[in-house]
């Protein structure tokens, strides 16, 4: 498990979801930095911080995490940004998708108290100060590898653009995870 140093939110006087030339350039820079990190890295641990920063930046999330399935098909934290140890311990293993689910889709939760499947997690969400959250699948060739979690301190309804950008970051990380698995398999031969 790796905690990532805090990354400033890009929330400002202008909406984080507005599409302007400046925001498009910022998004491009975030995605380029992630691609460059993936290309130069020898381990996933060096990719996670850049992926979480990119996510927080392009989606204006207050906190974020990456969780991957382990050998027993349990969802485990690989990295997080801004989450307490207590919260991570309480929610680790939770997944809205089955490990063998193909082509999982994002799940956006603007109001967790209205989502029955999250009822057991509500005390933890409240204690952590999470008002909205999003589950973004990390998948490669239709196979679910894990998820990104985006957390918002105030109610937040993700725009289509934010969802597209979050899925783009997820695709980048899925390629990095698949590449790392292939390298590990090659070393075992």
XYZ file of C-alpha atoms in Angstrom:
189
model
C 0.000 0.000 0.000
C 1.355 3.374 -0.939
C 0.081 6.736 0.246
C 0.577 9.559 -2.202
C 1.562 13.066 -1.108
C -1.338 15.551 -1.192
C -2.052 17.129 -4.547
C -3.805 20.496 -4.657
C -7.352 20.478 -5.945
C -7.895 22.476 -9.093
C -11.222 23.807 -7.825
C -11.255 27.548 -8.237
C -13.601 30.387 -9.072
C -14.241 28.778 -12.440
C -15.941 25.408 -12.552
C -13.597 22.417 -12.642
C -15.807 20.902 -15.323
C -15.742 23.835 -17.751
C -14.095 22.994 -21.040
C -11.723 25.836 -21.854
C -8.439 25.934 -23.746
C -6.640 26.222 -20.389
C -8.448 23.203 -18.916
C -7.844 21.189 -22.096
C -4.139 22.017 -21.898
C -4.060 21.055 -18.210
C -5.770 17.737 -18.989
C -3.326 17.061 -21.813
C -0.372 17.831 -19.545
C -1.714 15.512 -16.820
C -2.215 12.670 -19.299
C 1.193 13.263 -20.885
C 2.916 13.187 -17.486
C 1.172 9.898 -16.709
C 2.125 8.359 -20.074
C 5.716 9.500 -19.609
C 5.861 8.015 -16.108
C 4.435 4.706 -17.328
C 6.942 4.607 -20.183
C 9.930 5.273 -17.906
C 8.940 3.242 -14.865
C 10.168 -0.175 -13.852
C 7.420 -0.754 -11.291
C 3.782 0.019 -10.731
C 4.621 1.699 -7.423
C 6.221 4.566 -9.326
C 3.160 4.913 -11.590
C 0.468 5.105 -8.896
C 1.279 8.613 -7.598
C 1.168 10.102 -11.102
C -2.079 8.264 -11.904
C -3.731 9.553 -8.733
C -2.507 13.085 -9.379
C -3.847 12.954 -12.929
C -7.210 11.705 -11.685
C -7.515 14.316 -8.990
C -6.487 17.024 -11.395
C -8.750 16.172 -14.344
C -11.773 15.250 -12.211
C -11.355 17.841 -9.429
C -11.612 15.067 -6.828
C -10.567 15.804 -3.269
C -9.106 12.335 -2.737
C -8.424 9.238 -4.809
C -7.263 5.633 -4.579
C -6.300 2.714 -6.762
C -7.299 -0.796 -5.744
C -6.369 -3.975 -7.603
C -7.569 -7.538 -7.333
C -5.136 -9.807 -5.503
C -4.535 -13.514 -6.164
C -7.662 -14.367 -4.113
C -9.789 -11.920 -6.147
C -10.120 -9.469 -3.273
C -9.869 -5.751 -3.999
C -6.802 -4.339 -2.186
C -5.454 -0.795 -1.910
C -2.365 -0.310 -4.044
C -2.152 3.457 -3.442
C -4.232 6.247 -1.999
C -4.189 9.992 -1.695
C -5.809 11.698 1.290
C -7.507 8.696 2.931
C -7.047 7.670 6.543
C -5.634 4.279 7.519
C -8.869 3.662 9.448
C -11.003 4.235 6.347
C -8.800 2.084 4.106
C -8.938 -0.794 6.603
C -12.729 -0.535 6.876
C -13.508 -0.572 3.143
C -10.713 -2.727 1.706
C -12.116 -5.704 -0.154
C -15.323 -3.917 -1.236
C -16.106 -3.977 -4.930
C -19.318 -3.203 -6.771
C -18.280 -5.669 -9.463
C -17.488 -9.380 -9.362
C -13.852 -10.201 -10.104
C -14.889 -11.970 -13.307
C -17.209 -9.204 -14.533
C -16.505 -8.275 -18.133
C -16.709 -4.710 -19.399
C -17.505 -3.140 -16.035
C -18.925 0.369 -16.220
C -18.274 3.372 -13.951
C -20.536 3.721 -10.946
C -21.182 7.285 -9.845
C -22.664 7.922 -6.411
C -23.712 11.524 -5.892
C -25.535 10.741 -2.630
C -24.218 7.615 -0.876
C -27.114 7.552 1.615
C -29.480 6.887 -1.316
C -27.473 3.882 -2.541
C -28.645 0.739 -0.689
C -25.538 -1.290 -1.593
C -23.398 1.229 0.320
C -25.449 1.072 3.546
C -22.767 -0.924 5.441
C -20.142 1.656 4.443
C -22.132 4.800 5.305
C -20.664 5.270 8.808
C -17.155 5.073 7.360
C -17.984 7.476 4.524
C -19.490 9.973 6.983
C -16.554 9.692 9.371
C -14.127 10.272 6.487
C -16.126 13.303 5.288
C -16.975 11.804 1.881
C -20.079 13.355 0.304
C -19.854 11.771 -3.179
C -17.774 9.044 -4.770
C -17.129 7.292 -8.046
C -15.987 3.759 -8.869
C -13.964 3.761 -12.102
C -13.086 0.303 -13.463
C -9.510 -0.506 -14.429
C -9.786 -3.138 -17.156
C -7.653 -4.576 -19.919
C -9.204 -6.337 -22.905
C -12.503 -6.547 -21.035
C -10.934 -8.166 -17.943
C -11.395 -6.272 -14.700
C -8.079 -5.637 -12.923
C -9.236 -3.235 -10.224
C -10.743 0.186 -9.720
C -10.003 3.827 -9.176
C -11.944 5.513 -6.438
C -12.663 9.221 -6.607
C -13.867 10.960 -3.466
C -15.492 14.371 -3.147
C -15.917 16.337 0.081
C -19.065 18.026 -1.236
C -21.884 16.601 -3.384
C -20.518 16.217 -6.894
C -22.159 14.951 -10.034
C -19.471 13.962 -12.504
C -19.789 15.323 -16.004
C -19.448 13.206 -19.126
C -16.065 14.858 -19.714
C -14.806 13.961 -16.206
C -15.962 10.367 -16.681
C -14.209 10.163 -20.064
C -10.994 11.518 -18.578
C -11.172 9.166 -15.569
C -11.646 6.205 -17.933
C -8.665 7.402 -19.976
C -6.463 7.423 -16.869
C -7.834 3.962 -15.988
C -6.905 2.686 -19.458
C -3.365 4.028 -19.074
C -2.998 2.277 -15.731
C -4.528 -0.938 -17.100
C -1.840 -0.992 -19.789
C 0.850 -0.446 -17.152
C -0.539 -3.251 -14.961
C -0.776 -5.629 -17.932
C 2.756 -4.762 -19.002
C 4.051 -5.397 -15.482
C 2.270 -8.776 -15.329
C 3.782 -9.731 -18.692
C 7.267 -8.753 -17.476
C 6.826 -10.840 -14.324
C 5.691 -13.840 -16.377
C 8.686 -13.435 -18.693
C 11.093 -13.370 -15.731
C 9.635 -16.649 -14.446
C 10.325 -18.468 -17.709
